[in-house]
């Protein structure tokens, strides 16, 4: 009995320590979002640093949240307060218009959603389709309308462009294009094109890699693509809520020309300079020529970058809060499954089905259900994924207890709850702990996907690495996640020896 109480006390201490970080919620922040491509990362960082520099507010950059739909939903729900957007995207994607009206007209329509657009940054970034210049010349292709003569061409498009109202379907209809394109991440498309795996990709007019890979952007000879002027899309209360920060953001108006934006994109994509450094250099008063030349980046610099502690805390928060919730729900469900075989079959079937749902699909469902992005839907998804190993191991651990031991407890007249607390759970402790360990290790890997909805963690580096096809940044996110999984594995093995009585381990 003493040993059982000790197990329960130690477990409670561990659960309390795991859930404590979830109680710390930042107050008074300006949340800045960005999409999952280089330019948006840079602009998001510029906005964040500009607002923070005004004082009186803590600005936080939720980078690489996803596509337009996710960012707009986050803005409407108040999960973020401002993000860089383009007038064409606002008109077509968010408002469903047929043309791009002046900014004042856009704002009249956005006001119905509690949003507004302002601060034209000084450049336009239009969509286009591009080919390797030598191949385009050999085939005699200079305009989009000429593509229809070559149905054998292989086209690869970003998922954003494939699914936009002003994207592929509308373009295909406007030009009568006969292709069935492949979807892939925009950051990988240039390498696929230069490697001969694709013939045509979608590009942004400010992409730095257009010159690097000697591409020809095909002329939009039917005037399909509208103007995509870069602006800030924000919640209408932002200027009143953070007036000093808003005045600082207004100072960005007209400061970023197209050539300057291409240069900043090039520093990130070609020179491998971090987004934050590029934004800092843009805002620094010293001219670029006066800056000290950057030394060559090493993998150690990327792996142990200043964001590592923040990402580690975020990843641990995702894993351990979801794990605590899975334990709190999973162990009672496992007990119920063991004591009621009919209900047990239904319970195990339900938690098994949950784990078969693809992670991104589950996140999408939870975003829609909870009407928010970030940590809450990510923790909810990880909680659901973590149930199966805990429920199954609790049920099997209890089912494996020797019948003679159960009969002895009954003969002693112990009530059901006392039998569970004093005999059954301690005897099943090893099996339950093994389920918790499996759940924790699985969640370390699955939590990396949470970065796609702004929940942070090591996945933030993986997403950023994909955005610019930077293998070093990808590995700098993958290696700490793998190391954390191994540490948890070893930690739970040590916990097994500490929590579970030696006699029970030997049975």
Coordinates of C-alpha atoms in Angstrom, one line a residue:
X1 CA 0.0 0.0 0.0
X2 CA 2.9 2.4 0.9
X3 CA 4.6 1.6 -2.4
X4 CA 1.3 2.2 -4.4
X5 CA 0.8 5.6 -2.7
X6 CA 4.4 6.5 -3.5
X7 CA 3.8 5.6 -7.2
X8 CA 0.7 7.8 -7.3
X9 CA 2.4 10.7 -5.5
X10 CA 5.4 10.6 -7.8
X11 CA 3.2 10.4 -10.9
X12 CA 1.2 13.4 -9.7
X13 CA 4.4 15.5 -9.3
X14 CA 5.5 14.6 -12.8
X15 CA 2.1 15.5 -14.3
X16 CA 2.0 18.8 -12.5
X17 CA 5.5 19.7 -13.7
X18 CA 4.5 18.8 -17.3
X19 CA 1.3 20.9 -17.3
X20 CA 2.7 24.0 -15.6
X21 CA 4.1 25.7 -18.7
X22 CA 0.6 25.7 -20.3
X23 CA -0.6 28.1 -17.6
X24 CA 1.9 30.8 -18.7
X25 CA 0.0 32.9 -21.4
X26 CA 1.6 35.9 -22.8
X27 CA -0.3 39.1 -22.4
X28 CA -0.3 42.4 -24.4
X29 CA 1.2 41.0 -27.6
X30 CA 0.9 42.0 -31.2
X31 CA 0.8 38.8 -33.1
X32 CA 2.2 39.0 -36.6
X33 CA 1.6 36.2 -39.1
X34 CA 3.3 35.2 -42.4
X35 CA 2.8 32.7 -45.1
X36 CA 5.0 29.8 -46.0
X37 CA 7.3 31.4 -48.6
X38 CA 10.5 33.4 -48.4
X39 CA 9.1 36.9 -49.0
X40 CA 6.3 36.6 -46.5
X41 CA 8.8 35.4 -43.8
X42 CA 11.0 38.5 -44.5
X43 CA 8.1 40.9 -44.5
X44 CA 6.6 39.3 -41.3
X45 CA 10.0 39.7 -39.6
X46 CA 10.2 43.4 -40.7
X47 CA 6.7 44.1 -39.4
X48 CA 7.5 42.4 -36.1
X49 CA 10.8 44.2 -35.5
X50 CA 9.3 47.6 -36.5
X51 CA 6.4 47.2 -34.1
X52 CA 8.6 46.0 -31.3
X53 CA 11.0 48.9 -31.8
X54 CA 8.2 51.4 -31.1
X55 CA 7.9 50.2 -27.5
X56 CA 4.9 49.5 -25.3
X57 CA 4.0 46.2 -27.0
X58 CA 5.6 42.8 -27.3
X59 CA 5.5 41.8 -31.0
X60 CA 5.6 38.1 -31.8
X61 CA 6.1 36.6 -35.3
X62 CA 4.1 33.4 -36.0
X63 CA 6.0 32.5 -39.1
X64 CA 5.0 30.2 -41.9
X65 CA 1.4 29.6 -40.8
X66 CA 0.3 28.3 -44.2
X67 CA -1.7 29.6 -47.1
X68 CA -4.1 32.6 -47.5
X69 CA -7.1 30.8 -46.1
X70 CA -5.4 29.9 -42.8
X71 CA -3.9 33.4 -42.3
X72 CA -7.2 35.0 -43.0
X73 CA -9.1 32.7 -40.6
X74 CA -6.5 33.4 -38.0
X75 CA -6.8 37.1 -38.5
X76 CA -10.6 37.0 -38.2
X77 CA -10.5 34.9 -35.1
X78 CA -7.9 37.2 -33.4
X79 CA -5.2 34.6 -33.3
X80 CA -3.0 37.1 -35.2
X81 CA -3.4 40.8 -35.6
X82 CA -1.6 41.7 -38.8
X83 CA 0.2 40.1 -41.7
X84 CA 1.7 41.1 -45.1
X85 CA -0.8 40.4 -48.0
X86 CA -1.3 41.5 -51.6
X87 CA -4.2 43.5 -53.0
X88 CA -4.9 40.9 -55.7
X89 CA -5.2 38.1 -53.2
X90 CA -7.5 40.2 -50.9
X91 CA -9.8 41.0 -53.9
X92 CA -10.0 37.6 -55.4
X93 CA -9.4 35.1 -52.5
X94 CA -10.9 36.9 -49.5
X95 CA -13.6 39.1 -51.1
X96 CA -14.5 37.0 -54.2
X97 CA -14.3 40.0 -56.5
X98 CA -13.7 39.9 -60.3
X99 CA -11.2 42.8 -60.3
X100 CA -8.9 44.6 -58.0
X101 CA -10.5 47.9 -56.9
X102 CA -8.7 50.9 -55.3
X103 CA -7.6 50.4 -51.7
X104 CA -10.4 52.5 -50.3
X105 CA -13.0 50.3 -52.0
X106 CA -11.2 47.2 -50.6
X107 CA -11.4 48.6 -47.1
X108 CA -15.1 49.3 -47.4
X109 CA -15.7 45.6 -48.1
X110 CA -13.1 44.4 -45.5
X111 CA -14.8 46.5 -42.8
X112 CA -17.7 44.0 -42.8
X113 CA -15.2 41.4 -41.6
X114 CA -13.6 43.7 -39.0
X115 CA -10.5 44.0 -41.2
X116 CA -8.6 46.7 -43.1
X117 CA -5.7 47.0 -45.5
X118 CA -3.1 49.8 -45.4
X119 CA 0.5 50.7 -45.6
X120 CA 1.4 50.0 -49.3
X121 CA 5.0 48.8 -49.0
X122 CA 6.2 50.0 -52.4
X123 CA 6.2 47.0 -54.7
X124 CA 4.0 44.5 -56.5
X125 CA 4.5 40.8 -56.6
X126 CA 2.5 39.2 -59.4
X127 CA 2.2 35.5 -60.3
X128 CA 3.6 34.1 -63.5
X129 CA 4.6 30.9 -65.2
X130 CA 8.2 30.3 -66.0
X131 CA 10.5 28.0 -68.0
X132 CA 14.2 27.5 -68.3
X133 CA 15.1 30.2 -70.9
X134 CA 17.0 27.8 -73.2
X135 CA 14.1 25.3 -73.3
X136 CA 11.6 28.1 -73.9
X137 CA 13.7 29.5 -76.8
X138 CA 14.2 26.1 -78.4
X139 CA 10.4 25.5 -78.3
X140 CA 9.6 29.1 -79.4
X141 CA 7.6 29.8 -76.3
X142 CA 7.5 33.4 -75.0
X143 CA 3.8 33.9 -74.1
X144 CA 1.3 31.9 -71.9
X145 CA -1.0 31.4 -74.9
X146 CA 1.7 29.4 -76.7
X147 CA 1.8 26.7 -73.9
X148 CA -1.4 25.1 -75.3
X149 CA 0.6 23.9 -78.3
X150 CA 2.8 21.6 -76.1
X151 CA 0.5 19.4 -74.0
X152 CA 3.5 17.1 -73.2
X153 CA 5.1 19.7 -71.0
X154 CA 5.3 18.8 -67.3
X155 CA 3.9 21.5 -65.0
X156 CA 4.5 21.8 -61.3
X157 CA 2.5 24.3 -59.2
X158 CA 2.4 25.3 -55.6
X159 CA -0.6 24.1 -53.6
X160 CA -1.5 27.7 -53.0
X161 CA -1.7 28.5 -56.7
X162 CA -3.5 25.3 -57.5
X163 CA -6.3 26.1 -55.2
X164 CA -6.7 29.9 -55.5
X165 CA -9.7 31.5 -57.2
X166 CA -7.2 33.5 -59.2
X167 CA -5.0 30.5 -59.7
X168 CA -4.6 27.5 -61.9
X169 CA -8.3 26.7 -62.7
X170 CA -9.1 30.2 -63.7
X171 CA -5.8 30.5 -65.7
X172 CA -6.4 27.2 -67.4
X173 CA -9.8 28.3 -68.6
X174 CA -8.6 31.7 -69.7
X175 CA -5.8 30.2 -71.9
X176 CA -7.3 26.8 -72.7
X177 CA -4.4 25.0 -71.2
X178 CA -4.5 21.1 -71.5
X179 CA -2.3 20.3 -68.5
X180 CA -2.7 18.3 -65.3
X181 CA -0.1 19.8 -63.0
X182 CA 1.6 18.3 -60.0
X183 CA 1.4 20.0 -56.7
X184 CA 4.7 20.7 -54.8
X185 CA 6.2 23.1 -52.3
X186 CA 7.2 26.4 -53.9
X187 CA 10.6 26.3 -52.3
X188 CA 11.4 23.0 -54.1
X189 CA 10.0 23.9 -57.5
X190 CA 13.1 25.7 -58.9
X191 CA 15.4 22.8 -58.2
X192 CA 12.9 20.4 -59.8
X193 CA 12.8 22.7 -62.9
X194 CA 16.6 23.0 -63.1
X195 CA 17.0 19.3 -62.5
X196 CA 14.8 18.5 -65.6
X197 CA 11.9 17.0 -63.5
X198 CA 9.5 19.8 -64.6
X199 CA 9.2 22.1 -67.6
X200 CA 6.9 24.9 -66.2
X201 CA 6.4 26.2 -62.7
X202 CA 4.6 29.1 -61.1
X203 CA 6.7 32.0 -59.8
X204 CA 6.4 35.3 -58.0
X205 CA 7.8 38.3 -59.9
X206 CA 10.1 39.2 -57.0
X207 CA 11.6 35.6 -56.7
X208 CA 15.4 35.9 -56.5
X209 CA 15.9 32.5 -58.2
X210 CA 14.4 33.7 -61.6
X211 CA 17.8 35.2 -62.5
X212 CA 19.8 32.5 -60.7
X213 CA 18.3 29.7 -62.7
X214 CA 18.0 31.8 -66.0
X215 CA 14.3 31.4 -66.4
X216 CA 12.0 33.1 -68.8
X217 CA 8.8 34.4 -67.2
X218 CA 6.1 33.9 -69.9
X219 CA 4.3 37.0 -71.0
X220 CA 0.7 37.2 -69.7
X221 CA -0.6 38.2 -73.2
X222 CA -4.3 38.0 -72.2
X223 CA -3.8 40.2 -69.1
X224 CA -5.0 37.4 -66.7
X225 CA -3.0 38.3 -63.6
X226 CA -4.1 41.4 -61.7
X227 CA -1.9 43.8 -59.6
X228 CA -0.6 42.3 -56.4
X229 CA 0.6 45.3 -54.4
X230 CA 2.1 44.4 -51.0
X231 CA 0.1 45.9 -48.1
X232 CA -0.5 45.1 -44.4
X233 CA -3.8 43.3 -43.7
X234 CA -4.9 43.8 -40.1
X235 CA -7.7 43.8 -37.6
X236 CA -9.4 47.2 -37.4
X237 CA -8.8 47.7 -33.7
X238 CA -5.0 47.5 -34.1
X239 CA -4.3 51.2 -34.6
X240 CA -6.3 52.1 -31.4
X241 CA -4.9 49.2 -29.4
X242 CA -1.3 49.8 -30.1
X243 CA -1.0 53.4 -31.5
X244 CA 2.8 53.7 -31.1
X245 CA 3.4 50.4 -32.9
X246 CA 0.9 51.3 -35.6
X247 CA 2.6 54.7 -36.3
X248 CA 5.9 52.8 -36.6
X249 CA 4.3 50.4 -39.1
X250 CA 2.9 53.3 -41.2
X251 CA 6.5 54.4 -41.6
X252 CA 7.1 51.4 -43.8
X253 CA 4.9 52.8 -46.5
X254 CA 6.7 53.0 -49.8
X255 CA 10.1 51.9 -48.3
X256 CA 10.4 48.5 -50.1
X257 CA 10.8 48.7 -53.9
X258 CA 10.7 45.7 -56.1
X259 CA 14.5 45.6 -56.6
X260 CA 15.1 45.8 -52.8
X261 CA 12.6 43.0 -52.2
X262 CA 14.3 40.8 -54.8
X263 CA 17.7 41.5 -53.1
X264 CA 16.3 40.6 -49.7
X265 CA 14.8 37.4 -51.1
X266 CA 18.2 36.6 -52.7
X267 CA 20.1 37.0 -49.5
X268 CA 17.8 34.4 -47.9
X269 CA 17.5 31.9 -50.7
X270 CA 20.9 32.2 -52.3
X271 CA 23.2 33.5 -49.6
X272 CA 21.5 31.5 -46.8
X273 CA 21.2 34.5 -44.5
X274 CA 18.5 34.1 -41.8
X275 CA 15.2 35.9 -42.3
X276 CA 15.7 37.8 -39.0
X277 CA 19.1 39.0 -40.1
X278 CA 17.8 40.3 -43.4
X279 CA 15.0 42.1 -41.7
X280 CA 17.4 43.6 -39.2
X281 CA 19.7 44.8 -41.9
X282 CA 16.8 46.4 -43.8
X283 CA 15.8 48.3 -40.7
X284 CA 19.3 49.2 -39.6
X285 CA 20.3 52.9 -40.2
X286 CA 23.7 51.9 -41.6
X287 CA 23.9 51.4 -45.4
X288 CA 24.6 47.9 -46.6
X289 CA 28.1 48.8 -47.7
X290 CA 29.0 49.7 -44.1
X291 CA 28.0 46.4 -42.7
X292 CA 30.7 44.0 -41.8
X293 CA 30.8 41.1 -44.2
X294 CA 29.1 38.0 -42.8
X295 CA 31.3 35.0 -42.2
X296 CA 30.4 31.8 -43.9
X297 CA 27.6 30.0 -42.1
X298 CA 28.4 26.7 -40.5
X299 CA 25.9 24.0 -39.6
X300 CA 26.6 24.6 -35.9
X301 CA 25.5 28.2 -36.4
X302 CA 22.2 27.0 -37.7
X303 CA 21.7 24.2 -35.2
X304 CA 22.5 26.4 -32.2
X305 CA 20.9 29.6 -33.4
X306 CA 19.3 31.9 -30.8
X307 CA 15.8 30.5 -31.5
X308 CA 16.8 27.1 -30.2
X309 CA 15.7 27.6 -26.6
X310 CA 12.3 29.1 -27.7
X311 CA 11.6 26.3 -30.1
X312 CA 12.6 23.7 -27.5
X313 CA 10.2 25.2 -24.9
X314 CA 7.4 25.3 -27.5
X315 CA 8.0 21.7 -28.6
X316 CA 8.2 20.4 -25.0
X317 CA 4.9 22.3 -24.2
X318 CA 3.2 20.6 -27.2
X319 CA 4.4 17.2 -26.3
X320 CA 3.9 17.2 -22.5
X321 CA 0.6 19.0 -22.2
X322 CA -0.9 16.7 -24.8
X323 CA 0.7 13.7 -23.1
X324 CA -0.8 14.7 -19.7
X325 CA -4.2 15.0 -21.3
X326 CA -3.8 11.6 -23.1
X327 CA -2.9 10.0 -19.7
X328 CA -5.8 11.6 -17.9
X329 CA -8.3 10.4 -20.5
X330 CA -6.5 7.2 -21.7
X331 CA -6.0 5.4 -18.4
X332 CA -9.7 5.6 -17.3
X333 CA -10.7 4.5 -20.8
X334 CA -8.3 1.6 -20.6
X335 CA -9.8 0.6 -17.2
X336 CA -13.3 0.8 -18.6
X337 CA -12.2 -1.3 -21.7
X338 CA -10.7 -4.0 -19.4
X339 CA -13.8 -4.2 -17.1
X340 CA -16.4 -4.1 -19.8
X341 CA -15.3 -6.1 -22.8
X342 CA -18.2 -5.0 -25.0
X343 CA -17.5 -1.3 -24.4
X344 CA -13.8 -2.1 -24.6
X345 CA -14.1 -3.2 -28.2
X346 CA -15.8 0.0 -29.2
X347 CA -13.3 2.2 -27.2
X348 CA -10.3 0.5 -28.9
X349 CA -11.9 0.7 -32.3
X350 CA -12.5 4.5 -31.8
X351 CA -9.0 5.4 -30.7
X352 CA -7.6 3.2 -33.4
X353 CA -9.6 5.1 -36.0
X354 CA -8.3 8.4 -34.6
X355 CA -4.7 7.4 -35.2
X356 CA -5.4 6.5 -38.8
X357 CA -6.5 10.1 -39.7
X358 CA -3.6 11.9 -41.5
X359 CA -2.1 14.5 -39.2
X360 CA -2.7 17.5 -41.5
X361 CA -6.3 16.4 -42.1
X362 CA -6.9 16.2 -38.4
X363 CA -5.4 19.6 -37.8
X364 CA -7.6 21.0 -40.6
X365 CA -10.7 19.5 -38.9
X366 CA -9.7 20.9 -35.5
X367 CA -9.0 24.4 -36.9
X368 CA -12.5 24.4 -38.4
X369 CA -14.1 23.0 -35.2
X370 CA -12.2 25.3 -32.8
X371 CA -12.1 28.3 -35.1
X372 CA -8.5 29.1 -34.3
X373 CA -5.0 28.2 -35.1
X374 CA -1.8 27.7 -33.1
X375 CA -1.2 25.8 -29.9
X376 CA -4.8 24.8 -28.9
X377 CA -5.7 22.7 -32.1
X378 CA -2.1 21.3 -32.1
X379 CA -2.4 20.1 -28.5
X380 CA -5.9 18.7 -29.3
X381 CA -4.5 16.7 -32.3
X382 CA -1.6 15.4 -30.3
X383 CA -3.9 14.4 -27.4
X384 CA -6.1 12.4 -29.8
X385 CA -3.0 10.7 -31.4
X386 CA -1.6 9.8 -28.0
X387 CA -4.7 7.9 -26.8
X388 CA -4.3 4.6 -28.6
X389 CA -1.0 3.4 -27.0
X390 CA -2.2 4.4 -23.5
X391 CA -5.7 2.9 -23.7
X392 CA -4.5 -0.3 -25.3
X393 CA -1.6 -0.9 -22.8
X394 CA -3.8 -0.1 -19.8
X395 CA -6.4 -2.5 -21.1
X396 CA -3.9 -5.3 -21.8
X397 CA -2.0 -4.7 -18.6
X398 CA -5.1 -5.1 -16.5
X399 CA -6.3 -8.1 -18.5
X400 CA -3.0 -9.9 -17.9
X401 CA -3.3 -9.8 -14.1
X402 CA -3.5 -13.4 -12.8
X403 CA -7.1 -14.5 -11.9
X404 CA -5.8 -15.9 -8.6
X405 CA -4.7 -12.5 -7.5
X406 CA -8.1 -11.0 -8.3
X407 CA -9.8 -13.8 -6.4
X408 CA -7.6 -13.2 -3.4
X409 CA -8.5 -9.5 -3.4
X410 CA -12.2 -10.4 -3.6
X411 CA -11.8 -12.9 -0.7
X412 CA -10.3 -10.1 1.4
X413 CA -13.5 -8.1 0.8
X414 CA -11.7 -5.2 -0.9
X415 CA -14.2 -3.0 -2.8
X416 CA -13.7 -2.4 -6.5
X417 CA -12.0 1.0 -6.2
X418 CA -9.6 -0.3 -3.6
X419 CA -8.7 -3.3 -5.7
X420 CA -8.0 -1.0 -8.7
X421 CA -5.8 1.4 -6.6
X422 CA -3.9 -1.1 -4.5
X423 CA -3.6 -4.1 -6.7
X424 CA -4.6 -3.8 -10.3
X425 CA -3.0 -0.5 -11.3
X426 CA 0.4 -1.2 -9.6
X427 CA 0.5 -4.7 -11.3
X428 CA -0.3 -3.1 -14.7
X429 CA 2.1 -0.1 -14.1
X430 CA 4.8 -1.4 -16.4
X431 CA 2.4 -1.9 -19.3
X432 CA 0.7 1.5 -18.8
X433 CA 4.1 3.3 -18.6
X434 CA 5.2 1.6 -21.8
X435 CA 2.1 3.0 -23.5
X436 CA 2.8 6.5 -22.2
X437 CA 6.4 6.2 -23.5
X438 CA 5.1 5.1 -26.9
X439 CA 2.7 8.0 -27.0
X440 CA 5.3 10.5 -25.9
X441 CA 7.8 9.4 -28.6
X442 CA 5.2 9.4 -31.3
X443 CA 4.1 12.9 -30.3
X444 CA 7.6 14.3 -30.5
X445 CA 7.6 13.5 -34.2
X446 CA 4.0 14.5 -34.9
X447 CA 4.4 17.8 -33.1
X448 CA 6.8 19.0 -35.9
X449 CA 3.7 19.2 -38.2
X450 CA 2.1 21.6 -35.7
X451 CA 4.4 24.4 -37.1
X452 CA 2.2 24.4 -40.2
X453 CA -0.5 26.1 -38.1
X454 CA 1.7 28.4 -36.1
X455 CA 2.2 26.3 -33.0
X456 CA 6.0 26.6 -33.1
X457 CA 8.4 24.0 -32.0
X458 CA 11.2 22.4 -34.0
X459 CA 8.8 22.0 -37.0
X460 CA 9.2 25.8 -37.5
X461 CA 12.7 25.2 -38.8
X462 CA 11.6 22.3 -41.0
X463 CA 8.9 24.4 -42.5
X464 CA 11.3 27.3 -43.1
X465 CA 13.8 25.0 -44.6
X466 CA 11.2 23.7 -47.0
X467 CA 10.2 27.2 -48.0
X468 CA 13.8 28.0 -49.3
X469 CA 15.0 24.4 -49.9
X470 CA 17.7 24.9 -47.2
X471 CA 18.9 21.5 -46.1
X472 CA 20.8 22.9 -43.1
X473 CA 17.7 24.5 -41.7
X474 CA 15.7 21.3 -42.3
X475 CA 18.3 19.3 -40.4
X476 CA 18.5 21.9 -37.7
X477 CA 14.8 21.1 -37.0
X478 CA 14.9 17.4 -37.5
X479 CA 18.0 16.6 -35.4
X480 CA 16.7 18.2 -32.1
X481 CA 13.4 16.5 -32.6
X482 CA 15.1 13.1 -33.0
X483 CA 17.4 13.9 -30.0
X484 CA 14.3 14.7 -27.9
X485 CA 12.6 11.4 -28.9
X486 CA 15.7 9.5 -27.8
X487 CA 16.0 11.4 -24.5
X488 CA 12.3 10.6 -23.8
X489 CA 12.9 7.0 -24.6
X490 CA 15.8 6.8 -22.1
X491 CA 14.0 9.0 -19.6
X492 CA 11.0 6.6 -19.5
X493 CA 13.2 3.6 -19.1
X494 CA 14.8 5.3 -16.1
X495 CA 11.3 6.2 -14.9
X496 CA 10.2 2.6 -15.2
X497 CA 13.0 1.5 -12.9
X498 CA 12.2 4.3 -10.4
X499 CA 8.4 4.1 -10.3
X500 CA 7.7 0.4 -10.7
X501 CA 8.6 -1.8 -7.7
X502 CA 11.4 -4.3 -8.4
X503 CA 9.2 -7.2 -7.7
X504 CA 6.7 -6.1 -10.3
X505 CA 9.4 -5.7 -12.9
X506 CA 10.6 -9.2 -12.4
X507 CA 7.2 -10.9 -12.8

